[in-house]
């Protein structure tokens, strides 16, 4: 076994790998860019080596620097994590040539599976069902249109070298195809340096189901069942689970057998994932194989008890698999939520900044569920524009799917983030949806369920009680601390502008009893809050909850799960005055084009005095490698331009003003 491993990655996956190395008694070397000098991974590793400036192309993607760091520290093996060099066969070969072990599959397997066209051809030869389509390369838009007609619309245009949901587009018509073909080619060249494109049938309303495989260097391959990853935005996974609510034992066995057949066809000798799209009728078609550890691997670990990073290390060291297919079984249900620095209220655009506050849920066994939180950052860390905006992979395990969903909802409540936009309220909303609970998933889930985007959910009657109880208790605690306790029993709680009458009393056990004039009573116990804390914890009628709270001038802004409101606790006479105050109108921003996210101005397409038609591009903003094209919403004449190419901008900065 290795005694020292170098981790050629960063963030949460680096931390995740270090944890397993520590448990196995293996020393770790963390390489880092200038932006990551103070990162958690660097702090946790036994040694750290600086490999270059922040941009990945000048640090994490430089094989030379990584090999130098291996030499310098005497590490015997490299774990590449995911992204960066993890699926780079040339890097794996280079290590091999230098006598350094690559903790991943052999380079020939990476080559065979690394590009979507080659892997589809391999899969078809191995008897795996593939999406109907055209296996060859396509060079001209005319040729693409001709093939699309043969396949039959809708058709998916895909970059052979694509990954991370990039380089994919759907075409419904000849016109879509001609335009999309050029767009995917350009995007692929830009993102992957490879503009090869192919076409396949677009499976409508499908599910994404994938099989985890594990092989060793002695010809053994097993599968560790499936994960379902149908909750996606921009063809990228957000919520994953294992097992899949769709599969029955027979389909699971059939998919597992195909995944193993494919892995064996390429002498697969590490952890890998065979991805399928599945119809609602349980038909399934091969998409691609990812020859690396996958972001959602923890859900498989939680239902099988196998540590996949440990198995990758053992296999790279030449050990045979210590278990056979029959030794593996599914135990319970696990869900993963990817917590991203992004703004769910604005089309999930990336958000960057300093994580001013970061409260994490307690890990391990809770009341009826288990929490695992793979996080790569600490309070005070910067989420930078240079790398992937994932903050953490939050997982919940329980004996049943329902209990795992409940556990995830609670774990999300216990997650508190301040300083960057984040998708926790969105994830909480999904956990609340009857459709998610019913398991009727599809890759169209997010556009289906949030057709106008995400705007939070209104508080349910039970949540209204939570908001009122929290506000009243905080009010009382605050008044007591200020030396100004009131013995008033009748209050009006305004949730946003809606009044709710409530009267208070205490029972023999000092529990706070709330009686609502609208009907109903609630008993608040186990209150855990003091002025200044951003989370209010208590039990309402014996059920624990956590609310995110912020003091504002005349009350609190409180969020419970996906419901957020301004809550004011007022004496009845004051509440009456409030009801008569006119509501403040938000400023009129219809003549402004504002930056939807912090980032860099790539280009400005207009000048003052210019006439612009609705739909015309006004400016392009870039952050986290994503370009956002801002278009005029209606016809108008440009009055002023506030920025130029190269300028950094904050969210809401005014870029262009119309007259
Ligand atoms: P998963 O591991 O579940 O497939 P993603 O598809 O989101 O998850 O990819 C995991 C990480 O790897 C992300 O950071 C993504 O940006 C990166 N990634 C995946 N494929 C590629 C690729 N071909 N080139 C560059 N980065 C990639
Ligand atoms: P990536 O390398 O970016 O992960 P994939 O080929 O795995 O690319 O596709 C990403 C996602 O796009 C899938 O999870 C699925 O939601 C969708 N997708 C891909 N191919 C098809 C298809 N032929 N029909 C329908 N959806 C597809
Ligand atoms: Mg994929």
XYZ file of C-alpha atoms and ligand atoms in Angstrom:
714
model
C 0.000 0.000 0.000
C 1.097 3.571 -0.701
C 2.448 5.589 2.202
C 1.975 9.017 0.562
C -0.580 10.233 -1.986
C -0.692 13.551 -3.827
C -4.081 15.100 -4.525
C -4.226 16.896 -7.864
C -7.462 18.744 -7.182
C -8.961 21.278 -4.782
C -12.049 22.113 -2.731
C -14.484 19.611 -1.345
C -13.247 16.612 -3.351
C -9.679 17.164 -2.112
C -10.982 17.258 1.463
C -13.038 14.122 0.804
C -9.953 12.226 -0.445
C -7.816 13.406 2.473
C -10.390 11.995 4.924
C -10.079 8.488 3.482
C -6.268 8.706 3.309
C -6.164 9.687 6.985
C -8.365 6.745 7.908
C -6.063 4.418 5.942
C -2.939 5.889 7.559
C -1.659 7.332 4.263
C 0.116 10.714 4.287
C -1.250 13.374 1.904
C 0.250 16.097 -0.282
C -2.079 18.852 -1.449
C -1.140 20.922 -4.478
C -2.669 24.375 -4.576
C -2.925 27.531 -6.639
C -2.294 31.013 -5.252
C -6.043 31.413 -4.753
C -6.165 28.311 -2.525
C -3.174 28.973 -0.246
C -5.424 29.252 2.832
C -7.919 26.563 1.839
C -9.295 23.826 4.067
C -7.663 21.130 1.912
C -4.234 22.748 2.338
C -4.812 23.002 6.080
C -5.850 19.348 6.366
C -3.138 17.782 4.195
C 0.184 16.725 5.719
C 2.133 18.684 3.104
C 1.230 21.295 0.509
C 2.936 22.472 -2.665
C 2.183 25.693 -4.555
C 1.812 24.966 -8.278
C 0.880 28.310 -9.836
C -1.546 31.205 -10.167
C -5.308 30.975 -9.752
C -6.425 30.127 -13.322
C -6.630 26.328 -13.635
C -4.770 26.422 -16.957
C -1.759 27.806 -15.051
C -1.985 25.450 -12.062
C -4.336 22.470 -11.631
C -4.212 21.575 -15.330
C -0.401 21.600 -15.609
C 0.871 18.002 -15.578
C 4.494 19.199 -15.322
C 3.875 21.067 -12.098
C 2.094 18.106 -10.590
C 4.856 15.678 -11.516
C 7.396 18.124 -10.010
C 5.380 18.228 -6.793
C 5.318 14.421 -6.669
C 9.116 14.309 -7.090
C 9.651 16.997 -4.499
C 7.549 15.253 -1.842
C 8.190 11.609 -2.628
C 4.517 10.742 -3.113
C 3.927 7.368 -4.806
C 0.501 7.994 -6.294
C -1.784 10.771 -7.537
C -5.534 11.006 -6.991
C -6.993 13.362 -9.608
C -10.488 13.787 -8.069
C -12.995 14.918 -10.731
C -12.729 17.598 -13.409
C -9.198 18.941 -14.139
C -6.865 16.062 -15.164
C -9.079 13.218 -13.959
C -10.081 12.034 -17.427
C -6.881 12.930 -19.183
C -5.250 9.784 -20.612
C -2.034 11.639 -21.491
C -1.644 12.615 -17.837
C -2.240 9.024 -16.700
C 0.373 7.811 -19.230
C 2.835 10.451 -18.156
C 2.578 9.309 -14.521
C 2.938 5.702 -15.607
C 6.114 6.570 -17.524
C 7.505 8.312 -14.448
C 6.738 5.317 -12.226
C 3.975 7.111 -10.333
C 0.627 5.383 -9.773
C -2.480 7.080 -11.172
C -5.467 6.475 -8.895
C -7.928 5.903 -11.678
C -8.346 3.494 -14.573
C -5.652 2.497 -17.075
C -5.070 5.058 -19.870
C -6.459 2.768 -22.583
C -9.793 2.638 -20.747
C -9.805 6.434 -20.443
C -9.101 6.720 -24.167
C -11.855 4.290 -25.073
C -14.449 5.952 -22.840
C -13.129 9.501 -22.777
C -14.907 10.660 -25.829
C -18.577 10.167 -26.418
C -18.345 8.955 -30.025
C -15.706 6.283 -29.363
C -17.426 5.133 -26.172
C -20.777 4.748 -27.932
C -19.164 2.606 -30.601
C -17.506 0.460 -27.915
C -20.755 0.196 -25.989
C -22.718 -0.943 -29.025
C -20.066 -3.602 -29.708
C -20.285 -4.790 -26.076
C -24.038 -5.329 -26.435
C -25.056 -2.221 -24.499
C -28.213 -0.461 -25.681
C -27.287 2.978 -26.984
C -29.386 6.018 -27.880
C -30.339 5.715 -31.566
C -28.291 8.163 -33.571
C -25.412 8.649 -35.901
C -22.062 7.323 -34.710
C -19.971 9.206 -37.235
C -18.623 12.716 -37.271
C -20.599 15.447 -38.949
C -18.885 18.344 -40.648
C -21.407 20.653 -42.240
C -24.782 22.040 -41.155
C -26.309 20.564 -44.345
C -25.044 17.106 -43.442
C -26.354 17.598 -39.881
C -29.826 18.500 -41.164
C -29.869 15.477 -43.437
C -28.933 13.107 -40.606
C -31.355 14.746 -38.176
C -34.176 14.062 -40.656
C -33.122 10.417 -40.836
C -33.051 10.099 -37.029
C -36.290 12.084 -36.703
C -36.705 15.241 -34.600
C -36.211 16.076 -31.787
C -32.494 15.427 -31.984
C -29.711 16.141 -29.527
C -26.512 17.784 -30.791
C -23.554 16.813 -28.645
C -19.880 17.624 -28.446
C -17.900 14.389 -28.417
C -15.504 15.846 -25.845
C -18.295 17.433 -23.790
C -18.760 17.234 -20.057
C -20.391 18.992 -17.140
C -23.537 19.621 -19.195
C -21.649 21.820 -21.689
C -21.756 21.321 -25.445
C -25.297 19.947 -25.586
C -28.331 21.326 -27.431
C -31.725 20.072 -28.588
C -33.020 20.694 -32.108
C -36.703 20.401 -32.992
C -36.485 21.498 -36.628
C -34.124 22.004 -39.567
C -33.698 25.644 -38.586
C -32.817 24.705 -34.964
C -30.363 22.172 -36.296
C -28.517 24.545 -38.595
C -28.174 27.131 -35.821
C -27.511 24.685 -32.975
C -24.910 22.735 -34.908
C -22.729 25.830 -35.353
C -23.300 26.887 -31.745
C -22.308 23.514 -30.253
C -19.237 23.329 -32.497
C -18.122 26.777 -31.352
C -18.851 26.054 -27.686
C -17.010 22.717 -27.857
C -13.940 24.276 -29.447
C -13.932 27.000 -26.840
C -14.543 24.778 -23.779
C -12.770 21.544 -24.745
C -10.444 22.516 -27.614
C -12.167 19.886 -29.768
C -15.071 20.698 -32.097
C -16.185 17.181 -33.055
C -19.949 16.919 -32.896
C -22.435 14.052 -33.244
C -26.204 13.602 -33.189
C -28.518 11.290 -31.303
C -32.240 10.965 -30.764
C -33.500 13.237 -27.989
C -35.334 11.022 -25.522
C -38.323 13.018 -24.286
C -39.102 13.409 -20.609
C -36.387 10.908 -19.626
C -34.693 10.100 -16.361
C -30.959 10.019 -15.756
C -29.955 6.744 -14.125
C -26.360 5.612 -13.820
C -24.539 2.528 -12.594
C -21.465 2.713 -10.375
C -18.847 0.157 -11.337
C -15.646 -0.876 -9.634
C -12.837 -2.945 -11.130
C -9.388 -4.160 -10.131
C -6.246 -5.102 -12.048
C -7.106 -8.813 -11.828
C -10.093 -8.835 -14.169
C -12.828 -8.448 -11.548
C -15.622 -5.935 -12.056
C -18.664 -5.420 -9.840
C -21.427 -2.846 -9.898
C -22.684 -0.976 -6.857
C -26.231 -0.455 -8.117
C -27.676 2.754 -9.477
C -28.053 6.420 -8.725
C -30.827 8.552 -10.123
C -29.766 12.082 -11.066
C -32.827 13.416 -12.879
C -33.096 16.720 -11.020
C -30.940 18.856 -13.297
C -30.572 22.427 -14.422
C -28.640 23.220 -17.620
C -28.130 19.439 -18.089
C -26.239 19.427 -14.790
C -27.189 17.417 -11.738
C -28.424 19.170 -8.602
C -30.117 16.454 -6.530
C -29.165 12.775 -6.731
C -30.287 9.681 -4.925
C -29.673 5.970 -4.565
C -31.367 3.728 -5.300
C -33.685 4.989 -8.071
C -37.422 5.121 -7.343
C -38.046 3.942 -10.929
C -36.143 0.672 -11.037
C -37.339 -2.805 -10.168
C -34.969 -5.672 -9.430
C -35.055 -6.983 -13.012
C -34.242 -3.621 -14.650
C -31.546 -2.978 -12.054
C -29.966 -6.342 -12.830
C -30.160 -5.702 -16.604
C -28.547 -2.261 -16.323
C -25.916 -3.603 -13.931
C -25.068 -6.450 -16.330
C -24.659 -4.033 -19.282
C -22.480 -1.694 -17.229
C -20.256 -4.609 -16.219
C -20.065 -5.855 -19.816
C -18.885 -2.443 -20.971
C -16.381 -2.106 -18.115
C -14.983 -5.547 -18.884
C -14.690 -4.714 -22.572
C -12.152 -2.000 -21.668
C -10.431 -3.866 -18.776
C -11.775 -1.313 -16.373
C -9.751 -1.267 -13.154
C -11.011 1.549 -10.942
C -14.224 3.322 -9.940
C -16.292 4.521 -12.899
C -19.836 5.326 -13.862
C -21.913 4.154 -16.784
C -24.616 6.744 -17.461
C -27.970 5.956 -19.067
C -31.063 7.911 -20.018
C -34.143 5.924 -19.107
C -37.681 6.239 -20.377
C -40.559 6.362 -17.885
C -41.316 2.841 -19.201
C -37.933 1.655 -17.825
C -36.352 1.365 -21.266
C -32.750 2.572 -20.995
C -29.981 3.741 -23.323
C -26.268 4.287 -22.737
C -25.147 7.940 -22.665
C -21.489 7.920 -21.691
C -19.035 6.442 -19.236
C -17.237 8.707 -16.778
C -13.848 7.202 -15.986
C -13.461 8.872 -12.617
C -14.993 9.356 -9.226
C -18.292 11.146 -9.566
C -19.672 14.087 -7.590
C -22.616 12.023 -6.366
C -20.549 9.000 -5.252
C -21.475 9.499 -1.548
C -25.055 8.269 -2.039
C -23.672 4.948 -3.280
C -21.295 4.810 -0.314
C -24.204 5.437 2.056
C -26.381 2.600 0.731
C -23.587 0.042 0.270
C -21.132 0.868 3.063
C -18.258 0.802 0.520
C -15.738 3.688 0.536
C -15.151 4.251 -3.185
C -12.031 6.375 -2.695
C -10.502 3.606 -0.594
C -11.354 1.054 -3.282
C -9.751 3.235 -5.978
C -6.582 3.501 -3.888
C -6.489 -0.261 -3.230
C -7.045 -1.076 -6.874
C -4.326 1.377 -8.004
C -1.967 -0.332 -5.551
C -2.708 -3.656 -7.242
C -4.926 -5.231 -4.597
C -7.715 -7.490 -5.834
C -11.294 -6.522 -4.938
C -12.086 -7.871 -1.478
C -15.743 -8.562 -2.322
C -17.821 -10.083 -5.111
C -21.155 -9.005 -6.600
C -23.093 -11.270 -4.229
C -21.530 -9.581 -1.211
C -23.127 -6.267 -2.159
C -26.649 -5.191 -1.216
C -28.689 -2.009 -1.024
C -29.360 -0.802 2.497
C -31.846 2.059 2.890
C -32.014 5.241 0.830
C -29.643 8.186 0.361
C -30.113 11.640 -1.156
C -27.496 14.232 -2.090
C -28.081 17.954 -2.543
C -25.390 19.940 -4.290
C -25.095 23.229 -2.458
C -23.954 25.770 -5.026
C -22.935 29.399 -4.778
C -25.601 30.486 -7.233
C -28.736 32.546 -7.138
C -31.859 30.392 -7.507
C -34.031 33.528 -7.667
C -32.167 34.622 -10.832
C -32.055 31.587 -13.045
C -29.322 29.862 -10.971
C -26.645 32.291 -12.107
C -23.310 31.899 -10.317
C -22.711 34.005 -7.242
C -19.308 34.703 -5.758
C -17.996 36.385 -2.659
C -16.891 35.758 0.898
C -18.716 33.165 2.958
C -19.291 35.512 5.871
C -21.199 32.926 7.885
C -21.354 29.183 7.425
C -23.342 27.060 9.834
C -23.147 23.364 8.953
C -25.515 20.618 10.007
C -24.227 18.119 12.518
C -22.902 15.004 10.777
C -23.604 11.403 11.739
C -26.611 9.727 13.312
C -29.538 12.061 13.977
C -33.083 11.316 15.059
C -34.122 8.827 12.356
C -31.554 9.775 9.702
C -27.808 10.087 9.078
C -26.137 13.260 7.767
C -22.950 13.476 5.729
C -21.705 16.869 4.638
C -18.738 16.896 2.234
C -17.680 20.504 2.343
C -14.557 22.162 1.006
C -14.835 25.562 2.610
C -14.934 27.153 6.047
C -16.594 30.264 7.379
C -14.640 33.260 6.101
C -13.417 31.543 2.906
C -13.801 33.142 -0.493
C -15.879 31.499 -3.236
C -13.855 32.665 -6.222
C -14.754 33.090 -9.864
C -11.936 30.763 -10.931
C -13.440 27.406 -10.034
C -16.595 25.352 -9.827
C -19.129 27.092 -7.553
C -20.017 23.997 -5.504
C -19.801 24.675 -1.753
C -20.772 21.267 -0.387
C -22.417 17.943 -1.106
C -25.002 17.487 1.617
C -26.275 13.910 2.010
C -28.945 12.275 4.120
C -29.448 8.531 4.623
C -32.427 6.776 6.204
C -34.038 3.346 6.055
C -36.751 4.589 3.659
C -36.942 7.209 0.903
C -39.552 9.237 2.804
C -37.388 9.360 5.905
C -34.333 10.309 3.813
C -36.283 13.228 2.283
C -37.374 14.351 5.764
C -33.770 14.065 6.928
C -32.520 16.114 3.973
C -35.137 18.800 4.656
C -33.922 19.022 8.264
C -30.241 19.034 7.269
C -30.931 21.883 4.828
C -32.627 23.817 7.652
C -29.469 23.419 9.686
C -27.319 24.822 6.877
C -26.740 28.542 7.193
C -24.866 30.502 4.526
C -24.309 34.231 4.352
C -22.248 36.347 1.989
C -22.953 34.521 -1.261
C -26.171 33.656 -3.063
C -26.931 29.957 -2.555
C -29.492 27.392 -3.619
C -30.488 26.058 -0.180
C -34.048 27.527 -0.322
C -34.485 25.951 -3.759
C -33.301 22.538 -2.559
C -35.672 22.850 0.417
C -38.555 23.643 -1.943
C -37.928 20.445 -3.905
C -37.923 18.368 -0.689
C -41.399 19.808 -0.021
C -42.916 18.956 -3.374
C -45.422 16.111 -3.487
C -44.126 15.216 -6.951
C -40.570 14.756 -5.684
C -41.861 12.691 -2.782
C -43.880 10.519 -5.172
C -40.716 9.744 -7.136
C -42.192 10.932 -10.472
C -38.860 12.326 -11.602
C -37.652 13.491 -15.002
C -34.813 15.617 -16.343
C -37.577 18.144 -17.131
C -38.455 18.340 -13.432
C -37.083 21.839 -12.777
C -38.563 23.523 -15.889
C -41.857 21.632 -15.300
C -42.183 22.524 -11.636
C -40.684 26.019 -11.789
C -41.792 27.262 -15.231
C -41.319 30.918 -14.275
C -38.187 30.319 -12.258
C -37.896 29.970 -8.503
C -39.412 32.632 -6.291
C -39.583 30.855 -2.940
C -42.769 29.303 -1.594
C -45.471 30.999 0.482
C -45.452 29.761 4.090
C -47.833 26.836 4.719
C -50.207 27.183 7.704
C -47.755 25.179 9.830
C -44.871 27.390 8.666
C -46.893 30.495 9.540
C -47.040 29.159 13.088
C -43.274 28.566 13.001
C -42.601 32.118 11.753
C -44.892 33.661 14.388
C -43.568 31.513 17.235
C -39.959 32.306 16.355
C -40.627 36.045 16.056
C -42.551 36.192 19.340
C -39.910 34.213 21.225
C -37.090 36.350 19.802
C -39.026 39.487 20.685
C -39.434 38.322 24.287
C -35.789 37.257 24.616
C -34.648 40.558 23.142
C -36.920 42.573 25.468
C -35.684 40.646 28.486
C -32.072 41.268 27.541
C -32.824 44.969 27.055
C -34.199 44.973 30.627
C -37.610 45.851 29.267
C -39.739 42.703 29.525
C -43.422 43.176 28.833
C -46.116 41.112 30.442
C -48.371 41.697 27.471
C -50.243 38.605 26.327
C -51.979 39.868 23.172
C -49.953 40.528 20.050
C -50.410 40.917 16.334
C -47.791 39.223 14.175
C -47.529 40.605 10.650
C -46.235 38.065 8.157
C -45.215 40.413 5.383
C -48.399 42.527 5.600
C -50.899 39.928 6.767
C -51.912 40.231 10.437
C -52.206 37.171 12.677
C -53.557 37.630 16.206
C -51.915 35.563 18.903
C -52.149 35.359 22.679
C -49.408 34.015 24.904
C -49.269 32.059 28.102
C -46.840 29.727 29.853
C -47.679 26.263 31.079
C -46.415 24.583 34.240
C -43.242 23.425 32.426
C -42.473 27.011 31.339
C -43.270 26.119 27.715
C -44.562 29.047 25.649
C -48.159 28.465 24.583
C -49.453 30.351 21.551
C -53.129 30.580 20.815
C -53.934 31.935 17.350
C -57.070 34.002 16.858
C -57.374 32.434 13.406
C -57.653 29.057 15.175
C -55.149 26.575 16.522
C -52.637 26.439 19.313
C -48.957 25.619 19.471
C -46.478 24.817 22.199
C -42.937 26.136 21.829
C -40.162 24.394 23.778
C -36.367 23.836 23.666
C -35.789 27.403 22.492
C -32.172 27.895 21.454
C -31.448 31.478 20.414
C -29.821 34.614 21.733
C -29.673 38.060 20.163
C -27.213 38.098 17.256
C -27.473 34.413 16.332
C -28.487 33.801 12.687
C -30.380 30.590 13.436
C -33.358 30.095 15.745
C -33.866 26.519 16.918
C -36.765 25.191 18.933
C -39.456 22.548 18.956
C -43.020 23.363 17.957
C -45.425 20.809 19.407
C -42.452 18.506 19.951
C -41.128 18.796 16.378
C -37.672 20.324 16.036
C -37.139 23.086 13.486
C -34.455 25.599 12.580
C -35.206 28.990 11.033
C -32.727 31.412 9.498
C -33.250 34.798 11.132
C -32.049 38.325 10.526
C -32.976 41.381 12.574
C -34.224 44.345 10.570
C -35.389 47.777 11.745
C -38.865 46.809 12.886
C -38.832 43.050 13.081
C -37.148 40.007 11.603
C -36.656 38.448 8.213
C -37.195 34.769 8.836
C -36.721 31.871 6.449
C -37.985 28.406 7.159
C -37.063 26.039 4.323
C -38.297 27.671 1.094
C -40.596 30.196 2.785
C -39.210 33.583 3.713
C -41.062 36.555 5.159
C -40.621 39.774 7.080
C -42.265 39.154 10.453
C -43.178 41.982 12.825
C -44.577 41.500 16.325
C -46.665 44.521 17.263
C -49.082 45.718 19.885
C -52.596 45.661 18.390
C -52.891 49.482 18.189
C -49.534 49.745 16.407
C -50.522 46.998 14.008
C -53.559 49.031 13.036
C -51.356 51.995 12.176
C -49.121 49.738 10.132
C -52.102 48.519 8.136
C -52.793 52.117 7.093
C -49.214 52.877 5.995
C -48.821 52.807 2.229
C -46.617 49.980 0.974
C -43.262 51.121 -0.297
C -43.101 50.615 -4.045
C -39.915 49.057 -5.390
C -37.856 51.451 -7.539
C -38.662 51.443 -11.260
C -35.821 49.559 -12.929
C -37.547 48.904 -16.239
C -35.322 51.364 -18.112
C -32.128 49.848 -16.733
C -30.090 46.850 -17.749
C -28.404 45.606 -14.598
C -25.793 42.946 -14.109
C -27.556 39.780 -12.916
C -24.409 38.536 -11.196
C -20.974 39.627 -10.074
C -18.403 39.114 -12.818
C -16.467 40.730 -15.619
C -17.843 42.718 -18.542
C -16.817 40.843 -21.698
C -18.299 43.322 -24.156
C -20.776 46.170 -24.483
C -22.606 46.233 -27.793
C -24.282 49.649 -27.616
C -23.316 53.321 -27.369
C -25.282 56.335 -26.100
C -27.821 57.593 -28.610
C -28.106 54.230 -30.338
C -31.534 52.825 -31.162
C -31.973 49.272 -29.922
C -34.688 46.750 -30.763
C -36.098 44.271 -28.251
C -34.016 41.086 -28.257
C -30.806 42.740 -29.398
C -27.687 41.976 -27.380
C -26.690 44.850 -25.132
C -23.779 43.423 -23.140
C -22.055 40.176 -22.193
C -21.027 39.394 -18.609
C -18.827 36.486 -17.593
C -18.378 34.716 -14.247
C -17.239 31.212 -13.376
C -16.549 30.492 -17.045
C -20.184 31.164 -17.867
C -21.148 33.887 -20.281
C -24.430 35.614 -19.784
C -25.794 37.531 -22.768
C -27.993 40.461 -21.750
C -30.615 41.505 -24.261
C -32.878 44.532 -24.524
C -36.354 43.716 -23.250
C -38.034 46.316 -25.456
C -37.246 48.870 -28.168
C -35.551 52.069 -26.983
C -32.760 54.578 -27.290
C -29.625 54.198 -25.165
C -29.212 57.136 -22.782
C -26.062 56.108 -20.953
C -23.539 53.268 -20.780
C -22.014 52.709 -17.329
C -19.292 50.139 -18.052
C -16.748 49.002 -20.606
C -15.177 45.665 -21.548
C -12.899 44.389 -18.797
C -14.698 46.162 -15.936
C -15.564 44.085 -12.867
C -19.214 44.457 -11.860
C -21.321 43.558 -8.834
C -24.841 42.123 -8.997
C -27.349 44.889 -9.814
C -24.733 47.315 -11.145
C -26.305 49.393 -13.890
C -24.743 48.564 -17.247
C -26.950 50.473 -19.646
C -29.731 53.002 -19.164
C -32.437 53.662 -21.740
C -33.991 57.098 -22.239
P -20.682 14.199 -12.269
O -19.417 13.806 -11.603
O -21.838 13.872 -11.450
O -20.838 13.726 -13.687
P -20.463 16.840 -13.353
O -20.877 16.336 -14.688
O -21.119 18.076 -12.852
O -20.699 15.763 -12.250
O -18.884 17.028 -13.392
C -18.083 16.999 -12.227
C -17.001 18.025 -12.308
O -16.151 17.764 -13.377
C -17.510 19.415 -12.492
O -16.667 20.264 -11.783
C -17.385 19.631 -13.996
O -17.233 21.001 -14.279
C -16.139 18.844 -14.289
N -16.117 18.226 -15.619
C -16.808 17.146 -16.030
N -16.482 16.807 -17.273
C -15.555 17.693 -17.684
C -14.813 17.876 -18.899
N -14.955 17.074 -19.946
N -13.949 18.904 -18.964
C -13.806 19.721 -17.911
N -14.442 19.591 -16.739
C -15.320 18.596 -16.624
P -22.187 15.338 -19.838
O -20.887 14.779 -20.284
O -22.244 16.813 -19.962
O -22.571 14.803 -18.501
P -24.255 13.598 -20.945
O -24.197 12.938 -22.276
O -24.032 12.718 -19.777
O -23.236 14.812 -20.923
O -25.658 14.320 -20.830
C -25.955 15.205 -19.767
C -27.456 15.258 -19.566
O -28.138 15.676 -20.749
C -28.085 13.930 -19.212
O -28.026 13.670 -17.838
C -29.512 14.111 -19.703
O -30.264 14.856 -18.764
C -29.343 14.959 -20.931
N -29.261 14.121 -22.145
C -28.134 13.699 -22.747
N -28.391 12.983 -23.853
C -29.739 12.939 -23.964
C -30.642 12.354 -24.911
N -30.209 11.684 -25.973
N -31.968 12.518 -24.719
C -32.409 13.223 -23.644
N -31.616 13.789 -22.732
C -30.288 13.657 -22.873
Mg -22.865 12.891 -18.092
